[in-house]
Short mmCIF file of C-alpha atoms in Angstrom, two decimals:
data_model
loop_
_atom_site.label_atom_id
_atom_site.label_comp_id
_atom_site.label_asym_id
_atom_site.label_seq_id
_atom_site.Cartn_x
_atom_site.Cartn_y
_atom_site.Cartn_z
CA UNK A 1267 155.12 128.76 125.31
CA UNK A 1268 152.95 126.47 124.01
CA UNK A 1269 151.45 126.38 120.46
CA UNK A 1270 148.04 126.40 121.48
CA UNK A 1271 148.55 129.57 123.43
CA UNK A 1272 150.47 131.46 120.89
CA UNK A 1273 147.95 130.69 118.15
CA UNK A 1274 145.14 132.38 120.73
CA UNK A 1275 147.59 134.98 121.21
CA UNK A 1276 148.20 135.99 117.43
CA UNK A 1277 143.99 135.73 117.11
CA UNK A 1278 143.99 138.22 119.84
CA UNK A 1279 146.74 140.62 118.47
CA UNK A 1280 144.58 140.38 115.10
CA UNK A 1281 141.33 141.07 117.11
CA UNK A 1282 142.34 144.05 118.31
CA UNK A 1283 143.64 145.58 115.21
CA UNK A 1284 139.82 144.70 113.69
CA UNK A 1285 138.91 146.45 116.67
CA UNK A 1286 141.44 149.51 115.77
CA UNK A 1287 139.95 149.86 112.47
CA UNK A 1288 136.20 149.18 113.91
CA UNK A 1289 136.65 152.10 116.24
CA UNK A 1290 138.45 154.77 113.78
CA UNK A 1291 135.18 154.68 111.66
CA UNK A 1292 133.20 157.68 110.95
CA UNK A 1293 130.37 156.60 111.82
CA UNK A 1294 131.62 154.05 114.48
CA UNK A 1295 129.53 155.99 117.30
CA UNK A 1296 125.85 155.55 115.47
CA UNK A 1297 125.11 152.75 117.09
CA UNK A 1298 126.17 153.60 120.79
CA UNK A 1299 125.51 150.26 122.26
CA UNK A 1300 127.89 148.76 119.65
CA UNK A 1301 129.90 151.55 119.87
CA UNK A 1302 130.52 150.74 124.25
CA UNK A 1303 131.19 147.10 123.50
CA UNK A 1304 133.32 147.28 121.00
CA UNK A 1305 135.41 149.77 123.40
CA UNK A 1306 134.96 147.44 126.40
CA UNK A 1307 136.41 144.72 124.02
CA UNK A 1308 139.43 146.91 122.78
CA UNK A 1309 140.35 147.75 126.77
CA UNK A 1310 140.37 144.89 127.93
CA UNK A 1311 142.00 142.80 124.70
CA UNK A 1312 144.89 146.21 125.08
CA UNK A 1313 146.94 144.89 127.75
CA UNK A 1314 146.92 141.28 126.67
CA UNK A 1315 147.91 141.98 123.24
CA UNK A 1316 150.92 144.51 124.58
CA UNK A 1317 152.42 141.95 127.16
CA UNK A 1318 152.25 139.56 123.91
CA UNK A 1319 154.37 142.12 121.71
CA UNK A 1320 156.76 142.84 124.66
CA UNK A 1321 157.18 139.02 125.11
CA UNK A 1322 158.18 138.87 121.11
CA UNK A 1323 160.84 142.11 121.64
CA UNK A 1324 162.34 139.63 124.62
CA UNK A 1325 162.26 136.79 122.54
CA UNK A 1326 163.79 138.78 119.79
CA UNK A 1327 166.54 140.21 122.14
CA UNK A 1328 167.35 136.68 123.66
CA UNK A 1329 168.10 135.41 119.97
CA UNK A 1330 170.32 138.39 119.25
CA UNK A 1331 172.15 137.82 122.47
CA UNK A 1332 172.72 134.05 121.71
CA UNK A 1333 173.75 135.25 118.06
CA UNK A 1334 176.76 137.26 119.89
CA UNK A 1335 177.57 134.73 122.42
CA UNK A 1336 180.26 133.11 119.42
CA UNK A 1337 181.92 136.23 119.03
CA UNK A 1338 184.90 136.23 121.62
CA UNK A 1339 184.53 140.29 122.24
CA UNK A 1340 181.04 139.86 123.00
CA UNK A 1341 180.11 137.12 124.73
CA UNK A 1342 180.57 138.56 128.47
CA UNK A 1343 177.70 141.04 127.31
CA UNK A 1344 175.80 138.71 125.20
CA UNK A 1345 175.54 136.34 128.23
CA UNK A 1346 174.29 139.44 130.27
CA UNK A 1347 171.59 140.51 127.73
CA UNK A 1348 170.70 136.76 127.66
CA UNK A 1349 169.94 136.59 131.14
CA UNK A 1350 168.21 139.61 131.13
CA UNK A 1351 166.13 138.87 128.11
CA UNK A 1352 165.60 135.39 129.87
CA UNK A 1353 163.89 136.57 133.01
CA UNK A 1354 162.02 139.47 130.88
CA UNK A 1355 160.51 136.48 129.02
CA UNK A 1356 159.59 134.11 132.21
CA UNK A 1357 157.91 137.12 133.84
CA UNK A 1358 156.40 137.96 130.84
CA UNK A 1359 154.77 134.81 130.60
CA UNK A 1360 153.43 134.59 134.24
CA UNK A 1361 151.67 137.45 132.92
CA UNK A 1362 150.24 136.07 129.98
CA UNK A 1363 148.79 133.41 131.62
CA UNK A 1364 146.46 135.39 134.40
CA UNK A 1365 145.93 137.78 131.61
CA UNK A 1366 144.76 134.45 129.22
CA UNK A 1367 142.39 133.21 132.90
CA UNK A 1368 138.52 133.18 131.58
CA UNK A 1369 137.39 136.21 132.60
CA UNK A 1370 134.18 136.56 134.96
CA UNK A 1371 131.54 137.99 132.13
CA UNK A 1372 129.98 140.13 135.54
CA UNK A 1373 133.36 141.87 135.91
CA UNK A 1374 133.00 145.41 133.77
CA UNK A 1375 129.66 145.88 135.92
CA UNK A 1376 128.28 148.24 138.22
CA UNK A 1377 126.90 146.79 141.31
CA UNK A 1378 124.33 147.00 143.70
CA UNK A 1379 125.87 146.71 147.15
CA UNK A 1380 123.39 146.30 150.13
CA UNK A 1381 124.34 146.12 154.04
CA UNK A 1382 122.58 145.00 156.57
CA UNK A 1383 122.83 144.76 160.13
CA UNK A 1384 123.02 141.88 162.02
CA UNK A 1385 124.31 140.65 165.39
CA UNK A 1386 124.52 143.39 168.33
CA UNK A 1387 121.68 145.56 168.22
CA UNK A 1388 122.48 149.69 167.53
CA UNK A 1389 126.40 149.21 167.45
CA UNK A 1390 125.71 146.61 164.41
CA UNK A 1391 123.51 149.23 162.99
CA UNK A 1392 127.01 152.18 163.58
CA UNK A 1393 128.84 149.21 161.88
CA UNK A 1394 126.98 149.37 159.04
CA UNK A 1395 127.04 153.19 158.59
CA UNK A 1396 130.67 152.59 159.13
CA UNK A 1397 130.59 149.82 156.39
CA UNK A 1398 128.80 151.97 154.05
CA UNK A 1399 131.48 154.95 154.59
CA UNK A 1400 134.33 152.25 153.69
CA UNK A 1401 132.93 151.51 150.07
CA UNK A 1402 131.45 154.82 149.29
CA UNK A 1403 135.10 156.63 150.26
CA UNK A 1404 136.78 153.56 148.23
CA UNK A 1405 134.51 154.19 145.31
CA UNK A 1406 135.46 157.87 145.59
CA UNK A 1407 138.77 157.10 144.69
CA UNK A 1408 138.23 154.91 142.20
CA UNK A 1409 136.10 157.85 140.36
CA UNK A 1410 132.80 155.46 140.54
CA UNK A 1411 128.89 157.76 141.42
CA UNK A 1412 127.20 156.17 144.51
CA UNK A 1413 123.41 156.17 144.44
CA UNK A 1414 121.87 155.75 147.94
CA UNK A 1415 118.55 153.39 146.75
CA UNK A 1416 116.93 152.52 150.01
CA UNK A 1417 117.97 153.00 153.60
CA UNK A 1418 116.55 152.35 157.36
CA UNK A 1419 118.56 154.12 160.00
CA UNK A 1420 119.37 152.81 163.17
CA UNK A 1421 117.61 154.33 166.28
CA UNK A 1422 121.62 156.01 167.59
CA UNK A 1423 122.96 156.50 163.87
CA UNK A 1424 124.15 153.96 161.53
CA UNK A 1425 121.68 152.03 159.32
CA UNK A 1426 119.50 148.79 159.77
CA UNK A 1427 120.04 148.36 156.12
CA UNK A 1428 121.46 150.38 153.31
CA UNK A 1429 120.85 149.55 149.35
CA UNK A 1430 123.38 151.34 147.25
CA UNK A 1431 124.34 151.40 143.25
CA UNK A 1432 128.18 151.91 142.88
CA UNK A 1433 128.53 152.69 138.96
CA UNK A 1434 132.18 152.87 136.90
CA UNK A 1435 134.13 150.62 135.67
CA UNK A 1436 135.26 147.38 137.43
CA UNK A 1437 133.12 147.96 139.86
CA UNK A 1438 132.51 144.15 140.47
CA UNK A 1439 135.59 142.98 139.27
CA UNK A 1440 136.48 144.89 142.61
CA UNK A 1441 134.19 144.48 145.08
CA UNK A 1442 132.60 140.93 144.06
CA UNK A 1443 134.86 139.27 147.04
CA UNK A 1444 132.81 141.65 149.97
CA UNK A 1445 129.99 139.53 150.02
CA UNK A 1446 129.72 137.70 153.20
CA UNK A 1447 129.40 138.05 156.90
CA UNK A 1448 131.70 141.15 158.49
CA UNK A 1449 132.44 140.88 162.39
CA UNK A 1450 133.50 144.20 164.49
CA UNK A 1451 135.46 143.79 168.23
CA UNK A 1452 135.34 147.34 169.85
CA UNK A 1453 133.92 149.08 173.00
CA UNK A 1454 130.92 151.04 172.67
CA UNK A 1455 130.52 154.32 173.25
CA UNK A 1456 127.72 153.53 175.80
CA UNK A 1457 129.82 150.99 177.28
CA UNK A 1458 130.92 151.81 180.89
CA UNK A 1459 133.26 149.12 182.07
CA UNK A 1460 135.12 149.37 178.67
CA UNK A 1461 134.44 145.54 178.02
CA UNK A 1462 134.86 144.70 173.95
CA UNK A 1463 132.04 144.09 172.15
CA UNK A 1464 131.10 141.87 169.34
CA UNK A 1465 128.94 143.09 166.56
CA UNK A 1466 128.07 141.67 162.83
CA UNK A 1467 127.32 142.94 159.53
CA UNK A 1468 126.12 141.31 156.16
CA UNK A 1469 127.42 142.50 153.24
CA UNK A 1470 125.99 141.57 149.27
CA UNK A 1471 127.62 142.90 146.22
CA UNK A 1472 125.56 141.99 143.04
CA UNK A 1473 126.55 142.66 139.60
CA UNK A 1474 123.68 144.86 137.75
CA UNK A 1475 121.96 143.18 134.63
CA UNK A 1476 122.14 145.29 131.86
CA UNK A 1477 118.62 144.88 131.18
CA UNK A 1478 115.95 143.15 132.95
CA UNK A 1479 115.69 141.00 129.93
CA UNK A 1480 118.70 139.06 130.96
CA UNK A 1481 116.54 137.79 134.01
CA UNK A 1482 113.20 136.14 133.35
CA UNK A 1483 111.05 138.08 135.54
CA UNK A 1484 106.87 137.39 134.75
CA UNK A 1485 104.89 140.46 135.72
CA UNK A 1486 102.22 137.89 136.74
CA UNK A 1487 105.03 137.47 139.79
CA UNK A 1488 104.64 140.36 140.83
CA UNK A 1489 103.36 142.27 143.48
CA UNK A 1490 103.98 146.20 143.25
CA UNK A 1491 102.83 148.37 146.40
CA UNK A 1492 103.24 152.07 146.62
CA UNK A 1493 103.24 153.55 150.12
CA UNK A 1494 104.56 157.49 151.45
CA UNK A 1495 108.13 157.23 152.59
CA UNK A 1496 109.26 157.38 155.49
CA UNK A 1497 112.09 159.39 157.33
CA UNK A 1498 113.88 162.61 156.44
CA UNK A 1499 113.19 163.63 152.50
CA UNK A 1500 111.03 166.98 152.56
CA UNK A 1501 107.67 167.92 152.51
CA UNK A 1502 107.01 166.14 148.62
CA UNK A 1503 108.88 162.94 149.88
CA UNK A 1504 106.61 162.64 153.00
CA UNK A 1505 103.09 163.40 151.34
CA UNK A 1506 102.90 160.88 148.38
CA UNK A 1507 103.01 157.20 147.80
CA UNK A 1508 106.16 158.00 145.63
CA UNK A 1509 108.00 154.82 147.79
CA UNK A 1510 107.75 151.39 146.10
CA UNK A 1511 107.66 147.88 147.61
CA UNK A 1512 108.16 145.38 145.00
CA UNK A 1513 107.62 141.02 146.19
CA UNK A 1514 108.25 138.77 143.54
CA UNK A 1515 106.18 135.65 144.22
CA UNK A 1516 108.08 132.49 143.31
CA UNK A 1517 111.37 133.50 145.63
CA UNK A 1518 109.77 135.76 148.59
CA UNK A 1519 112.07 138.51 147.32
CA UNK A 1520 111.26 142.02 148.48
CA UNK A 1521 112.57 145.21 147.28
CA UNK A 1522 111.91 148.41 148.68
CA UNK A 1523 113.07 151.88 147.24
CA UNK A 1524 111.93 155.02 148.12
CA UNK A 1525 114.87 157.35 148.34
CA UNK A 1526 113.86 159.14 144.87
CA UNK A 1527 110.41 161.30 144.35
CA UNK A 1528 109.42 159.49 141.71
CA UNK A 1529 107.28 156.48 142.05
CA UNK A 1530 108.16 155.61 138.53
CA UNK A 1531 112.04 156.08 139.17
CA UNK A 1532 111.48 153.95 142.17
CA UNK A 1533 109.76 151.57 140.83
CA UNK A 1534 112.26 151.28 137.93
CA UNK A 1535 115.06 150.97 140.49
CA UNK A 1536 113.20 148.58 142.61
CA UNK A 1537 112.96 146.47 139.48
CA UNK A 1538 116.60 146.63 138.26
CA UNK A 1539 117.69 145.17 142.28
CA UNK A 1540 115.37 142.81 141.83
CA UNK A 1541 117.01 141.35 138.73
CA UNK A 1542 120.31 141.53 140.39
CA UNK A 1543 119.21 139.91 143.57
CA UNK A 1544 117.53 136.96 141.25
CA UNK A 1545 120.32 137.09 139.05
CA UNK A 1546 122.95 136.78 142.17
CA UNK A 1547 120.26 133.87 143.21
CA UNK A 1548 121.06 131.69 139.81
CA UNK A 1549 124.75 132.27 140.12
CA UNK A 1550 125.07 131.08 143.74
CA UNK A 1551 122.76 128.02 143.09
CA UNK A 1552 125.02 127.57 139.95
CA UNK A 1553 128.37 127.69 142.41
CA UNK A 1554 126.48 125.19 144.56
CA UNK A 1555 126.37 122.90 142.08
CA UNK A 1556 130.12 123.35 141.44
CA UNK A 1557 131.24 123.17 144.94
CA UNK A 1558 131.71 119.74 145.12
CA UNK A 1559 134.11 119.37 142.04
CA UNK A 1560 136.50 122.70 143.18
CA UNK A 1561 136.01 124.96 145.95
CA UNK A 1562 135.76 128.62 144.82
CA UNK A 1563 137.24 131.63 147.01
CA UNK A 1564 134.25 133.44 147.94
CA UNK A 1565 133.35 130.58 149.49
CA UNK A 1566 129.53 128.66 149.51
CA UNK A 1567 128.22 132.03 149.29
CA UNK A 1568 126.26 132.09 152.33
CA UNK A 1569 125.92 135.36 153.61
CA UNK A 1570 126.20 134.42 157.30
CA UNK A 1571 129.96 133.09 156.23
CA UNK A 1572 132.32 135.11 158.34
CA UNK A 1573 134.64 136.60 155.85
CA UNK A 1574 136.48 139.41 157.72
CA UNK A 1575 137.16 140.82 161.32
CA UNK A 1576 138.01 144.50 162.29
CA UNK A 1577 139.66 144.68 165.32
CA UNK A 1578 139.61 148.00 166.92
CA UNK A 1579 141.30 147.03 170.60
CA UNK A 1580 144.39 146.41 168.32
CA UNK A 1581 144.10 148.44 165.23
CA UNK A 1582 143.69 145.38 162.85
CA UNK A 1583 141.83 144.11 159.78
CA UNK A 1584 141.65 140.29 159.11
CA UNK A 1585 140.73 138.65 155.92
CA UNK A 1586 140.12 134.82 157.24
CA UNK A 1587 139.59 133.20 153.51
CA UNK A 1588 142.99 134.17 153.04
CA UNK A 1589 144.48 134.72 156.45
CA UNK A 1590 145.91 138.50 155.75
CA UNK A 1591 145.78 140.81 158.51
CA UNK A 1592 146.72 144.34 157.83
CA UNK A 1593 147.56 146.93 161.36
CA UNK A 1594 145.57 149.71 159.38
CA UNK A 1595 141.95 149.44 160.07
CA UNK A 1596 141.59 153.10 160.32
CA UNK A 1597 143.06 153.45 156.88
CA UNK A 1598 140.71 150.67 155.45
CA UNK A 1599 137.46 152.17 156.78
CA UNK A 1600 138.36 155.34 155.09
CA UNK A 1601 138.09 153.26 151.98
CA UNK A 1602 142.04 152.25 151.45
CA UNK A 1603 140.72 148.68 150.40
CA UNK A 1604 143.63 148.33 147.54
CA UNK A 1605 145.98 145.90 149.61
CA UNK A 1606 142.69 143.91 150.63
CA UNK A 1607 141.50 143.16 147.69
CA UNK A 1608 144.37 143.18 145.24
CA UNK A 1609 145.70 140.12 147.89
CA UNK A 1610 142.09 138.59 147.12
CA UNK A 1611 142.29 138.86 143.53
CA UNK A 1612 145.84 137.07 143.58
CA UNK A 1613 144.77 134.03 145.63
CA UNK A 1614 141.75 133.55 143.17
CA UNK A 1615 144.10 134.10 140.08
CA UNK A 1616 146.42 131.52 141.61
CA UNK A 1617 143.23 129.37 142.53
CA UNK A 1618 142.62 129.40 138.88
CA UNK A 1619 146.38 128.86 137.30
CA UNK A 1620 145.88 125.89 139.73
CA UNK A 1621 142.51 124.30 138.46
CA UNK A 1622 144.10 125.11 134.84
CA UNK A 1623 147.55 123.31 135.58
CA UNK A 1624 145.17 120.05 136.95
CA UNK A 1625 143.09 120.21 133.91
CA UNK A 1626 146.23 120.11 131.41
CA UNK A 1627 147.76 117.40 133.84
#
């Protein structure tokens, strides 16, 4: 390994015993903002630093093996615990390495994730529902709360557009590889000669700012209406301009929310998509200006990009950015997206290790 990487990795292992001692404090919880990074800092350092001590045991062991490689009696075992200590210590440092890959800063976040219906009239719209089911069931499983913020159903069922907040942790560090254009091929319900149709979906996952700070919103920009929702809700939902419709001027950006009965909790959640969608704004036009030096996975980050097909006809799921198609769509759209998108995750990490290797070249 080189000597560059294990003087960051003996910083790191240091790091985290600060962080030990930072943590074990009395009053290490008074300041609870401190208190959640410094925790967010120890979990994800925790991992790292314990693949670094288990590559010093292997180290350790392959010395002691070539130690008893002179003695006669021992050197058919001493050759077996060198091999063995060998490969320990190769795989060990594969793992370093994606483990030592900058990490995205967005990654710990929860995420707004909005769906919207595109191509193919009401069975886009039953897409979308369908959509919507597939994250909200994976989140389920992955322990995260789903908050419904704003939604428009479609005249047979489904939704014309659905704005929801997934909160846990990881959250985007999961899901930041659904945005993009997702394409259906089944037969309607309503569809008599049992010809295939093709329908379309857009989905955006946005990382939440932690505080609208981060995002340099003017009031001045801003145009706040209140208006009565609409739809099912109860009698309090339907007779008060509790919904909020916020347009921020400079970008055309409109947010609607009026799922809650509170215009001020609507308004405040209005807000906080607002940041994300200007937020998710800078970091595509950032990526844009990147593109031409290295192309990035998630591609130019147009939303119209046609990321993934589900193929009902014949029970299939393809991921075209990475050309993986899985024979368990039913399993997928009941949220089994762990295959998916730990194959996406590898091709970036092995995107990056790439870019690294050229830069070191």
């Amino acid at each position: 390994m080189k000597p560059s990487l294990l003087a960051k990795l003996d910083h790191l292992a240091g790091r985290l015993a600060e962080l030990d001692g930072l943590l074990a404090q009395e009053d290490a919880t008074a300041d609870l903002e401190q208190y959640r990074r410094l925790s967010r800092e120890h979990a994800e350092l925790t991992p790292l630093v314990a693949h670094y001590h288990a590559w010093r045991r292997a180290g350790a062991d392959l010395a002691n093996a070539e130690a008893l490689l002179a003695d006669p009696e021992m050197r058919e075992l001493a050759q077996e615990e060198k091999q063995a200590a060998q490969a320990r210590i190769e795989a060990l440092e594969r793992e370093l390495q994606v483990l030592l890959l900058p990490a995205d800063p967005n990654d710990a976040r929860n995420v707004f994730l909005e769906i919207r219906a595109g191509t193919g009239g009401s069975e886009s719209a039953l897409f979308a529902g369908d959509l919507y089911r597939m994250y909200a069931r994976y989140a389920e499983r992955q322990g995260w709360r789903v908050e419904v913020l704003s939604e428009s159903a479609g005249e047979v069922g489904g939704y014309k557009e659905i704005i929801c907040k997934l909160s846990g942790q990881g959250a985007y560090s999961a899901l930041k590889f659904e945005s993009g254009g997702h394409r259906v091929q089944r037969v309607p319900e309503t569809e008599a000669q049992g010809r295939i149709h093709t329908s379309a979906c857009t989905v955006a996952v946005m990382p939440e700012a932690d505080e609208l700070g981060e995002v340099d919103i003017n009031p001045a920009d801003l145009r706040i209406d209140t208006f009565r929702a609409s739809g099912a809700g109860g009698q309090h939902i339907n007779k008060t301009d509790s919904a909020v419709r916020v347009t921020h001027l400079p970008t055309g950006i409109v947010v609607e929310c009026q799922d809650d009965r509170s215009q001020h909790r609507n308004k405040a959640q209005a807000l906080a998509v607002l940041a994300a969608r200007i937020q998710d704004r800078q970091l595509r036009e950032a990526q844009a200006r990147e593109a031409g030096m290295r192309k990035s996975l998630i591609g130019t980050g147009d939303r119209s990009d046609r990321i993934r097909t589900y193929n009902f006809p014949q029970g299939r799921v393809t991921d075209h950015r990475i050309n993986l198609t899985l024979y368990k769509i039913d399993a997928i759209l009941d949220g089994d997206l762990a295959e998916l998108i730990g194959a996406l995750t590898a091709e970036h990490q092995a995107e990056q290790l790439a870019a690294l290797a050229e830069g070191e070249a």
